[in-house]
Amino acid sequence: MSTAVGPVPATRRGGLLTTVRAYLALTKARIIEQLLVVTVPAMMLAERSVPSLWLVLSVLVGGAGAAASAHALNCVVDADIDAKMARTRKRPLAREAVPRSHALVFGLVLGALSAVWLGLTANWVAAGLSVAAIAFYILVYTLLLKRRTAQNIVWGGAAGCMPVVIGWAAVTGTVGWPAWVLFAIIFFWTPPHFWALAMRYRDDYAAAGIPMLPVVASPRRVSRQIVAYSWAMVAWSALLVPATSWIYLGVAALGGVWFLIAAHRLDAAVKRDEVVQSMRLFHLSNTYLTGLFVAVAVDSAIGWPVFGWPF
């Protein structure tokens, strides 16, 4: 009697592919790309050159795993509100494509594996920081702040700043002052970035009961806050100049002026009670942050003498 196994039925293959896609969607892979864009430049700045490619790859793998863990756990906690928002209702748990218990285990295992990986391939300082970032994102932002205060994204956004600190620590074993400047740049960048998005999806957040600032405050107050945080972001970007050279200075100055003009234009449109194209600022914010960190990377790779402190 033949014991040969026939081809896997197309329906089973399709079901497996759907499941894999659902778990991949839990990780919010597109956001991970952005997190990794800032990690490598931070590592290059710490080295003031190009670090070991093996170390870079190790940190990218471990950082992607940590971010995927945080996102999957976030989906578990936010499954109820994701189902109420048009922007998120296609996420796996919102449409019950993955059992919540399975997603919980998936997120926890990813977090543990990424920490062990970073500890073994980089150092345990970077590993510990990755665990702290996951814990902060879930326990502080998702569980404590997100549904309770309009300042949710301000303080909760600190978790998204951690990749630069982790990247720096992976290279040096410590966290130097330039890493904290990079952290602060992303910290002040986060509110204009997310509030511009929330202005566009205000009704979505309101329907889900999420007190994002555009839901609970007037458009005028939101636009003023966007301008204020934009100025703070550009000011903090200048603090990195002593650790860089003319390349970073030029890009930071031009990019900062570009961003401030866009923020003030949005504020002016709100003042005139015009239709506000907030998504323009949202997309610009992504371009600005990417350009700034590419400048950090290029500056570090070329290795021109740094300005240093004038005192």
Short mmCIF file of N, CA, C and O in Angstrom, two decimals, residues 75-209:
data_model
loop_
_atom_site.label_atom_id
_atom_site.label_comp_id
_atom_site.label_asym_id
_atom_site.label_seq_id
_atom_site.Cartn_x
_atom_site.Cartn_y
_atom_site.Cartn_z
N CYS A 75 -2.34 45.29 20.33
CA CYS A 75 -3.54 44.83 19.63
C CYS A 75 -4.44 44.01 20.55
O CYS A 75 -5.67 44.07 20.44
N VAL A 76 -3.83 43.25 21.45
CA VAL A 76 -4.61 42.45 22.40
C VAL A 76 -5.42 43.36 23.31
O VAL A 76 -6.62 43.17 23.52
N VAL A 77 -4.76 44.37 23.86
CA VAL A 77 -5.44 45.28 24.79
C VAL A 77 -6.48 46.14 24.08
O VAL A 77 -7.56 46.40 24.62
N ASP A 78 -6.18 46.56 22.85
CA ASP A 78 -7.04 47.52 22.14
C ASP A 78 -8.00 46.87 21.15
O ASP A 78 -8.58 47.56 20.31
N ALA A 79 -8.20 45.56 21.25
CA ALA A 79 -9.07 44.88 20.28
C ALA A 79 -10.47 45.49 20.25
O ALA A 79 -11.08 45.61 19.18
N ASP A 80 -10.99 45.89 21.40
CA ASP A 80 -12.35 46.43 21.45
C ASP A 80 -12.46 47.77 20.74
O ASP A 80 -13.42 48.01 19.98
N ILE A 81 -11.48 48.66 20.96
CA ILE A 81 -11.58 49.96 20.32
C ILE A 81 -11.16 49.90 18.85
O ILE A 81 -11.66 50.67 18.03
N ASP A 82 -10.27 48.97 18.51
CA ASP A 82 -9.90 48.81 17.10
C ASP A 82 -11.12 48.44 16.26
O ASP A 82 -11.24 48.85 15.10
N ALA A 83 -12.03 47.67 16.84
CA ALA A 83 -13.22 47.24 16.11
C ALA A 83 -14.18 48.40 15.85
O ALA A 83 -15.04 48.32 14.98
N LYS A 84 -14.03 49.49 16.60
CA LYS A 84 -14.94 50.63 16.46
C LYS A 84 -14.43 51.70 15.50
O LYS A 84 -15.16 52.61 15.15
N MET A 85 -13.17 51.61 15.13
CA MET A 85 -12.56 52.65 14.31
C MET A 85 -12.37 52.17 12.87
O MET A 85 -11.84 51.09 12.64
N ALA A 86 -12.80 52.99 11.92
CA ALA A 86 -12.68 52.61 10.52
C ALA A 86 -11.22 52.37 10.13
O ALA A 86 -10.92 51.48 9.32
N ARG A 87 -10.31 53.14 10.72
CA ARG A 87 -8.90 53.03 10.39
C ARG A 87 -8.28 51.73 10.87
O ARG A 87 -7.28 51.26 10.32
N THR A 88 -8.87 51.11 11.89
CA THR A 88 -8.24 49.94 12.52
C THR A 88 -9.12 48.69 12.54
O THR A 88 -8.68 47.65 13.01
N ARG A 89 -10.32 48.78 12.03
CA ARG A 89 -11.23 47.65 12.20
C ARG A 89 -10.86 46.41 11.38
O ARG A 89 -11.43 45.33 11.57
N LYS A 90 -9.88 46.56 10.48
CA LYS A 90 -9.41 45.40 9.73
C LYS A 90 -8.24 44.69 10.39
O LYS A 90 -7.72 43.71 9.87
N ARG A 91 -7.82 45.17 11.56
CA ARG A 91 -6.74 44.49 12.27
C ARG A 91 -7.20 43.11 12.72
O ARG A 91 -8.40 42.90 12.96
N PRO A 92 -6.28 42.17 12.83
CA PRO A 92 -6.65 40.75 13.06
C PRO A 92 -7.57 40.51 14.25
O PRO A 92 -8.56 39.78 14.13
N LEU A 93 -7.30 41.12 15.40
CA LEU A 93 -8.13 40.85 16.57
C LEU A 93 -9.47 41.57 16.48
O LEU A 93 -10.48 41.09 17.01
N ALA A 94 -9.51 42.71 15.79
CA ALA A 94 -10.76 43.43 15.62
C ALA A 94 -11.76 42.62 14.79
O ALA A 94 -12.97 42.68 15.01
N ARG A 95 -11.23 41.83 13.84
CA ARG A 95 -12.12 40.99 13.03
C ARG A 95 -12.03 39.51 13.43
O ARG A 95 -12.49 38.64 12.68
N GLU A 96 -11.41 39.26 14.58
CA GLU A 96 -11.34 37.92 15.17
C GLU A 96 -10.67 36.91 14.25
O GLU A 96 -11.06 35.74 14.19
N ALA A 97 -9.64 37.36 13.55
CA ALA A 97 -8.88 36.45 12.68
C ALA A 97 -7.88 35.62 13.47
O ALA A 97 -7.41 34.58 12.99
N VAL A 98 -7.56 36.09 14.68
CA VAL A 98 -6.62 35.41 15.58
C VAL A 98 -7.22 35.42 16.98
O VAL A 98 -7.71 36.46 17.42
N PRO A 99 -7.23 34.29 17.70
CA PRO A 99 -7.72 34.30 19.08
C PRO A 99 -6.87 35.22 19.95
O PRO A 99 -5.64 35.27 19.80
N ARG A 100 -7.49 35.96 20.86
CA ARG A 100 -6.75 36.90 21.68
C ARG A 100 -5.69 36.19 22.53
O ARG A 100 -4.60 36.71 22.74
N SER A 101 -6.01 35.00 23.02
CA SER A 101 -5.04 34.28 23.85
C SER A 101 -3.81 33.91 23.04
O SER A 101 -2.68 33.97 23.54
N HIS A 102 -4.01 33.55 21.78
CA HIS A 102 -2.88 33.20 20.92
C HIS A 102 -2.02 34.44 20.64
O HIS A 102 -0.79 34.37 20.63
N ALA A 103 -2.70 35.58 20.40
CA ALA A 103 -1.97 36.82 20.15
C ALA A 103 -1.18 37.25 21.39
O ALA A 103 -0.06 37.76 21.27
N LEU A 104 -1.75 37.02 22.56
CA LEU A 104 -1.05 37.36 23.80
C LEU A 104 0.24 36.54 23.94
O LEU A 104 1.31 37.08 24.23
N VAL A 105 0.13 35.24 23.74
CA VAL A 105 1.31 34.37 23.82
C VAL A 105 2.33 34.77 22.75
O VAL A 105 3.54 34.84 23.01
N PHE A 106 1.85 35.05 21.56
CA PHE A 106 2.71 35.46 20.45
C PHE A 106 3.52 36.71 20.82
O PHE A 106 4.74 36.76 20.64
N GLY A 107 2.84 37.70 21.40
CA GLY A 107 3.51 38.93 21.78
C GLY A 107 4.52 38.73 22.88
O GLY A 107 5.64 39.28 22.84
N LEU A 108 4.16 37.94 23.90
CA LEU A 108 5.07 37.71 25.01
C LEU A 108 6.30 36.92 24.58
O LEU A 108 7.43 37.23 25.00
N VAL A 109 6.10 35.93 23.75
CA VAL A 109 7.23 35.12 23.27
C VAL A 109 8.17 35.96 22.41
O VAL A 109 9.40 35.89 22.55
N LEU A 110 7.60 36.79 21.55
CA LEU A 110 8.43 37.67 20.73
C LEU A 110 9.28 38.59 21.61
O LEU A 110 10.47 38.79 21.35
N GLY A 111 8.67 39.14 22.65
CA GLY A 111 9.39 40.04 23.54
C GLY A 111 10.54 39.34 24.25
O GLY A 111 11.66 39.87 24.34
N ALA A 112 10.27 38.13 24.74
CA ALA A 112 11.31 37.38 25.45
C ALA A 112 12.45 36.99 24.51
O ALA A 112 13.63 37.14 24.85
N LEU A 113 12.09 36.51 23.33
CA LEU A 113 13.12 36.09 22.37
C LEU A 113 13.97 37.28 21.92
O LEU A 113 15.20 37.16 21.78
N SER A 114 13.33 38.42 21.69
CA SER A 114 14.09 39.59 21.23
C SER A 114 15.05 40.07 22.30
O SER A 114 16.18 40.48 22.00
N ALA A 115 14.62 40.03 23.57
CA ALA A 115 15.51 40.46 24.66
C ALA A 115 16.71 39.52 24.79
O ALA A 115 17.85 39.98 24.94
N VAL A 116 16.46 38.23 24.74
CA VAL A 116 17.56 37.26 24.82
C VAL A 116 18.50 37.43 23.63
O VAL A 116 19.74 37.40 23.79
N TRP A 117 17.95 37.62 22.47
CA TRP A 117 18.77 37.80 21.28
C TRP A 117 19.67 39.03 21.42
O TRP A 117 20.87 38.97 21.16
N LEU A 118 19.10 40.16 21.85
CA LEU A 118 19.90 41.37 22.02
C LEU A 118 20.97 41.18 23.10
O LEU A 118 22.10 41.65 22.96
N GLY A 119 20.60 40.49 24.18
CA GLY A 119 21.56 40.26 25.25
C GLY A 119 22.75 39.44 24.78
O GLY A 119 23.90 39.72 25.15
N LEU A 120 22.49 38.43 23.97
CA LEU A 120 23.54 37.53 23.52
C LEU A 120 24.37 38.09 22.37
O LEU A 120 25.56 37.80 22.25
N THR A 121 23.75 38.88 21.50
CA THR A 121 24.46 39.36 20.31
C THR A 121 24.96 40.79 20.44
O THR A 121 25.88 41.17 19.72
N ALA A 122 24.36 41.58 21.32
CA ALA A 122 24.81 42.96 21.54
C ALA A 122 25.32 43.08 22.97
O ALA A 122 26.47 42.83 23.25
N ASN A 123 24.44 43.44 23.89
CA ASN A 123 24.78 43.46 25.31
C ASN A 123 23.49 43.52 26.12
O ASN A 123 22.41 43.79 25.57
N TRP A 124 23.61 43.29 27.42
CA TRP A 124 22.40 43.19 28.24
C TRP A 124 21.82 44.56 28.61
O TRP A 124 20.67 44.65 29.05
N VAL A 125 22.60 45.61 28.40
CA VAL A 125 22.03 46.95 28.58
C VAL A 125 20.98 47.21 27.51
O VAL A 125 19.86 47.65 27.80
N ALA A 126 21.32 46.91 26.26
CA ALA A 126 20.36 47.07 25.17
C ALA A 126 19.16 46.16 25.36
O ALA A 126 18.01 46.55 25.11
N ALA A 127 19.40 44.94 25.83
CA ALA A 127 18.31 44.00 26.07
C ALA A 127 17.36 44.53 27.14
O ALA A 127 16.13 44.48 26.99
N GLY A 128 17.93 45.03 28.24
CA GLY A 128 17.10 45.57 29.31
C GLY A 128 16.28 46.77 28.87
O GLY A 128 15.12 46.92 29.24
N LEU A 129 16.89 47.62 28.04
CA LEU A 129 16.16 48.78 27.53
C LEU A 129 15.01 48.36 26.62
O LEU A 129 13.95 49.00 26.60
N SER A 130 15.20 47.29 25.86
CA SER A 130 14.12 46.81 24.99
C SER A 130 12.94 46.31 25.80
O SER A 130 11.78 46.57 25.46
N VAL A 131 13.22 45.61 26.90
CA VAL A 131 12.15 45.14 27.78
C VAL A 131 11.43 46.32 28.42
O VAL A 131 10.20 46.34 28.53
N ALA A 132 12.20 47.32 28.85
CA ALA A 132 11.61 48.51 29.46
C ALA A 132 10.70 49.23 28.46
O ALA A 132 9.63 49.73 28.84
N ALA A 133 11.12 49.29 27.20
CA ALA A 133 10.31 49.96 26.18
C ALA A 133 8.99 49.24 25.96
O ALA A 133 7.92 49.86 25.85
N ILE A 134 9.03 47.91 25.89
CA ILE A 134 7.80 47.13 25.72
C ILE A 134 6.87 47.34 26.92
O ILE A 134 5.67 47.59 26.76
N ALA A 135 7.43 47.26 28.12
CA ALA A 135 6.63 47.42 29.34
C ALA A 135 6.01 48.80 29.40
O ALA A 135 4.83 48.95 29.75
N PHE A 136 6.77 49.83 29.06
CA PHE A 136 6.25 51.19 29.10
C PHE A 136 5.12 51.37 28.09
O PHE A 136 4.09 51.97 28.39
N TYR A 137 5.31 50.84 26.89
CA TYR A 137 4.31 50.99 25.84
C TYR A 137 2.99 50.33 26.22
O TYR A 137 1.91 50.89 25.98
N ILE A 138 3.06 49.17 26.84
CA ILE A 138 1.84 48.45 27.17
C ILE A 138 1.26 48.93 28.50
O ILE A 138 0.06 49.27 28.59
N LEU A 139 2.07 48.97 29.54
CA LEU A 139 1.55 49.26 30.87
C LEU A 139 1.24 50.74 31.07
O LEU A 139 0.22 51.09 31.70
N VAL A 140 2.10 51.61 30.57
CA VAL A 140 1.90 53.04 30.79
C VAL A 140 1.02 53.65 29.70
O VAL A 140 0.00 54.28 30.00
N TYR A 141 1.42 53.48 28.44
CA TYR A 141 0.66 54.12 27.37
C TYR A 141 -0.68 53.43 27.12
O TYR A 141 -1.74 54.05 27.25
N THR A 142 -0.64 52.14 26.77
CA THR A 142 -1.86 51.46 26.33
C THR A 142 -2.87 51.29 27.46
O THR A 142 -4.06 51.57 27.29
N LEU A 143 -2.42 50.82 28.62
CA LEU A 143 -3.34 50.52 29.71
C LEU A 143 -3.67 51.74 30.58
O LEU A 143 -4.81 51.87 31.04
N LEU A 144 -2.71 52.61 30.80
CA LEU A 144 -2.93 53.70 31.74
C LEU A 144 -3.34 55.02 31.08
O LEU A 144 -4.30 55.66 31.52
N LEU A 145 -2.65 55.42 30.03
CA LEU A 145 -2.83 56.76 29.50
C LEU A 145 -3.81 56.86 28.33
O LEU A 145 -4.57 57.83 28.24
N LYS A 146 -3.78 55.90 27.44
CA LYS A 146 -4.46 56.05 26.15
C LYS A 146 -5.94 56.38 26.28
O LYS A 146 -6.47 57.23 25.55
N ARG A 147 -6.63 55.75 27.21
CA ARG A 147 -8.08 55.95 27.33
C ARG A 147 -8.45 56.95 28.42
O ARG A 147 -9.64 57.16 28.67
N ARG A 148 -7.44 57.60 29.03
CA ARG A 148 -7.74 58.43 30.19
C ARG A 148 -7.36 59.91 30.04
O ARG A 148 -7.91 60.74 30.75
N THR A 149 -6.43 60.22 29.16
CA THR A 149 -5.95 61.60 29.10
C THR A 149 -5.60 62.02 27.69
O THR A 149 -5.13 61.20 26.88
N ALA A 150 -5.80 63.30 27.41
CA ALA A 150 -5.45 63.86 26.11
C ALA A 150 -3.95 63.96 25.94
O ALA A 150 -3.45 64.17 24.82
N GLN A 151 -3.21 63.79 27.02
CA GLN A 151 -1.75 63.79 26.96
C GLN A 151 -1.19 62.39 26.69
O GLN A 151 0.01 62.15 26.84
N ASN A 152 -2.06 61.48 26.28
CA ASN A 152 -1.67 60.07 26.09
C ASN A 152 -0.48 59.94 25.14
O ASN A 152 0.51 59.27 25.45
N ILE A 153 -0.55 60.58 24.01
CA ILE A 153 0.49 60.38 23.01
C ILE A 153 1.77 61.13 23.38
O ILE A 153 2.86 60.78 22.91
N VAL A 154 1.64 62.16 24.22
CA VAL A 154 2.83 62.92 24.61
C VAL A 154 3.75 62.04 25.44
O VAL A 154 4.92 61.82 25.11
N TRP A 155 3.21 61.52 26.56
CA TRP A 155 4.04 60.72 27.45
C TRP A 155 4.17 59.28 26.97
O TRP A 155 5.23 58.66 27.08
N GLY A 156 3.11 58.74 26.41
CA GLY A 156 3.18 57.37 25.90
C GLY A 156 4.12 57.24 24.73
O GLY A 156 4.70 56.18 24.49
N GLY A 157 4.30 58.36 23.99
CA GLY A 157 5.19 58.32 22.84
C GLY A 157 6.64 58.09 23.20
O GLY A 157 7.46 57.83 22.32
N ALA A 158 6.96 58.19 24.49
CA ALA A 158 8.34 57.95 24.91
C ALA A 158 8.82 56.56 24.55
O ALA A 158 10.02 56.35 24.30
N ALA A 159 7.90 55.60 24.50
CA ALA A 159 8.29 54.24 24.12
C ALA A 159 8.82 54.20 22.69
O ALA A 159 9.76 53.45 22.38
N GLY A 160 8.25 55.02 21.82
CA GLY A 160 8.71 55.06 20.44
C GLY A 160 10.04 55.74 20.26
O GLY A 160 10.64 55.69 19.18
N CYS A 161 10.52 56.41 21.33
CA CYS A 161 11.83 57.07 21.28
C CYS A 161 12.96 56.12 21.66
O CYS A 161 14.14 56.44 21.46
N MET A 162 12.61 54.97 22.23
CA MET A 162 13.62 54.09 22.79
C MET A 162 14.56 53.43 21.78
O MET A 162 15.70 53.10 22.13
N PRO A 163 14.16 53.20 20.53
CA PRO A 163 15.10 52.55 19.60
C PRO A 163 16.44 53.25 19.47
O PRO A 163 17.47 52.60 19.32
N VAL A 164 16.45 54.60 19.54
CA VAL A 164 17.74 55.29 19.41
C VAL A 164 18.62 55.03 20.63
O VAL A 164 19.86 54.91 20.50
N VAL A 165 18.00 54.94 21.80
CA VAL A 165 18.75 54.67 23.02
C VAL A 165 19.27 53.23 23.00
O VAL A 165 20.41 52.96 23.38
N ILE A 166 18.43 52.31 22.55
CA ILE A 166 18.84 50.90 22.44
C ILE A 166 19.99 50.75 21.46
O ILE A 166 20.97 50.04 21.71
N GLY A 167 19.89 51.43 20.30
CA GLY A 167 20.95 51.35 19.30
C GLY A 167 22.26 51.90 19.82
O GLY A 167 23.33 51.31 19.61
N TRP A 168 22.20 53.03 20.53
CA TRP A 168 23.42 53.61 21.11
C TRP A 168 24.03 52.65 22.12
O TRP A 168 25.24 52.42 22.13
N ALA A 169 23.18 52.10 23.01
CA ALA A 169 23.67 51.19 24.05
C ALA A 169 24.27 49.93 23.46
O ALA A 169 25.23 49.37 24.00
N ALA A 170 23.72 49.47 22.33
CA ALA A 170 24.26 48.27 21.70
C ALA A 170 25.70 48.47 21.24
O ALA A 170 26.51 47.55 21.25
N VAL A 171 26.03 49.70 20.86
CA VAL A 171 27.39 50.00 20.38
C VAL A 171 28.34 50.28 21.54
O VAL A 171 29.49 49.81 21.54
N THR A 172 27.87 51.04 22.53
CA THR A 172 28.78 51.53 23.58
C THR A 172 28.63 50.82 24.92
O THR A 172 29.53 50.92 25.76
N GLY A 173 27.50 50.16 25.15
CA GLY A 173 27.25 49.56 26.45
C GLY A 173 26.76 50.55 27.47
O GLY A 173 26.49 50.19 28.63
N THR A 174 26.64 51.82 27.09
CA THR A 174 26.13 52.87 27.96
C THR A 174 25.15 53.72 27.15
O THR A 174 24.90 53.44 25.98
N VAL A 175 24.64 54.78 27.78
CA VAL A 175 23.76 55.71 27.07
C VAL A 175 24.33 57.12 27.22
O VAL A 175 24.25 57.72 28.29
N GLY A 176 24.94 57.64 26.16
CA GLY A 176 25.55 58.96 26.20
C GLY A 176 24.54 60.07 25.93
O GLY A 176 23.41 59.82 25.49
N TRP A 177 24.98 61.31 26.15
CA TRP A 177 24.06 62.44 26.00
C TRP A 177 23.50 62.58 24.58
O TRP A 177 22.32 62.96 24.43
N PRO A 178 24.27 62.30 23.48
CA PRO A 178 23.65 62.42 22.16
C PRO A 178 22.45 61.48 21.98
O PRO A 178 21.50 61.81 21.25
N ALA A 179 22.49 60.32 22.64
CA ALA A 179 21.36 59.39 22.55
C ALA A 179 20.11 60.02 23.15
O ALA A 179 19.00 59.86 22.63
N TRP A 180 20.29 60.74 24.26
CA TRP A 180 19.13 61.38 24.89
C TRP A 180 18.64 62.57 24.08
O TRP A 180 17.44 62.89 24.09
N VAL A 181 19.54 63.24 23.35
CA VAL A 181 19.10 64.31 22.45
C VAL A 181 18.25 63.72 21.32
O VAL A 181 17.19 64.25 20.97
N LEU A 182 18.72 62.60 20.74
CA LEU A 182 17.93 61.92 19.71
C LEU A 182 16.58 61.49 20.27
O LEU A 182 15.54 61.62 19.60
N PHE A 183 16.58 60.96 21.49
CA PHE A 183 15.35 60.57 22.18
C PHE A 183 14.40 61.76 22.25
O PHE A 183 13.20 61.65 21.94
N ALA A 184 14.91 62.92 22.66
CA ALA A 184 14.06 64.11 22.83
C ALA A 184 13.53 64.63 21.50
O ALA A 184 12.40 65.12 21.42
N ILE A 185 14.34 64.54 20.45
CA ILE A 185 13.86 64.97 19.14
C ILE A 185 12.61 64.17 18.75
O ILE A 185 11.60 64.73 18.31
N ILE A 186 12.67 62.85 18.90
CA ILE A 186 11.52 62.02 18.55
C ILE A 186 10.38 62.27 19.52
O ILE A 186 9.20 62.27 19.14
N PHE A 187 10.70 62.52 20.80
CA PHE A 187 9.67 62.79 21.80
C PHE A 187 8.85 64.02 21.41
O PHE A 187 7.62 64.01 21.46
N PHE A 188 9.52 65.10 21.00
CA PHE A 188 8.81 66.32 20.61
C PHE A 188 8.20 66.22 19.22
O PHE A 188 7.26 66.95 18.90
N TRP A 189 8.74 65.33 18.39
CA TRP A 189 8.18 65.10 17.05
C TRP A 189 6.86 64.36 17.12
O TRP A 189 5.96 64.57 16.29
N THR A 190 6.70 63.49 18.11
CA THR A 190 5.54 62.59 18.17
C THR A 190 4.20 63.33 18.25
O THR A 190 3.26 62.97 17.51
N PRO A 191 4.01 64.34 19.11
CA PRO A 191 2.70 65.01 19.17
C PRO A 191 2.28 65.66 17.85
O PRO A 191 1.13 65.43 17.40
N PRO A 192 3.12 66.47 17.18
CA PRO A 192 2.67 67.00 15.89
C PRO A 192 2.33 65.91 14.89
O PRO A 192 1.36 66.03 14.12
N HIS A 193 3.12 64.85 14.90
CA HIS A 193 2.90 63.74 13.98
C HIS A 193 1.53 63.08 14.22
O HIS A 193 0.72 62.95 13.29
N PHE A 194 1.27 62.70 15.46
CA PHE A 194 0.03 61.99 15.75
C PHE A 194 -1.19 62.90 15.83
O PHE A 194 -2.29 62.49 15.48
N TRP A 195 -1.02 64.12 16.30
CA TRP A 195 -2.18 65.01 16.35
C TRP A 195 -2.63 65.42 14.95
O TRP A 195 -3.82 65.63 14.71
N ALA A 196 -1.68 65.52 14.01
CA ALA A 196 -2.08 65.78 12.62
C ALA A 196 -2.92 64.62 12.10
O ALA A 196 -3.94 64.82 11.42
N LEU A 197 -2.51 63.40 12.43
CA LEU A 197 -3.30 62.22 12.04
C LEU A 197 -4.65 62.22 12.74
O LEU A 197 -5.69 61.93 12.12
N ALA A 198 -4.66 62.54 14.03
CA ALA A 198 -5.89 62.50 14.81
C ALA A 198 -6.87 63.59 14.37
O ALA A 198 -8.09 63.41 14.52
N MET A 199 -6.38 64.69 13.83
CA MET A 199 -7.28 65.71 13.30
C MET A 199 -8.06 65.14 12.12
O MET A 199 -9.26 65.42 11.96
N ARG A 200 -7.38 64.34 11.31
CA ARG A 200 -8.05 63.72 10.15
C ARG A 200 -9.03 62.65 10.60
O ARG A 200 -10.12 62.50 10.02
N TYR A 201 -8.68 61.88 11.63
CA TYR A 201 -9.52 60.78 12.08
C TYR A 201 -10.19 61.08 13.42
O TYR A 201 -10.42 60.19 14.22
N ARG A 202 -10.51 62.33 13.64
CA ARG A 202 -11.12 62.75 14.91
C ARG A 202 -12.38 61.96 15.23
O ARG A 202 -12.57 61.50 16.37
N ASP A 203 -13.25 61.78 14.26
CA ASP A 203 -14.51 61.07 14.50
C ASP A 203 -14.26 59.62 14.89
O ASP A 203 -15.00 59.04 15.70
N ASP A 204 -13.24 59.01 14.30
CA ASP A 204 -12.88 57.64 14.64
C ASP A 204 -12.50 57.53 16.11
O ASP A 204 -12.97 56.65 16.84
N TYR A 205 -11.62 58.41 16.55
CA TYR A 205 -11.17 58.38 17.94
C TYR A 205 -12.32 58.70 18.89
O TYR A 205 -12.43 58.11 19.97
N ALA A 206 -13.19 59.61 18.49
CA ALA A 206 -14.34 59.95 19.33
C ALA A 206 -15.28 58.76 19.47
O ALA A 206 -15.78 58.46 20.57
N ALA A 207 -15.52 58.04 18.36
CA ALA A 207 -16.40 56.88 18.40
C ALA A 207 -15.86 55.79 19.31
O ALA A 207 -16.62 55.04 19.94
N ALA A 208 -14.53 55.69 19.37
CA ALA A 208 -13.91 54.66 20.20
C ALA A 208 -13.70 55.12 21.65
O ALA A 208 -13.25 54.33 22.48
N GLY A 209 -14.02 56.38 21.93
CA GLY A 209 -13.86 56.88 23.29
C GLY A 209 -12.43 57.17 23.68
O GLY A 209 -12.09 57.17 24.86
#
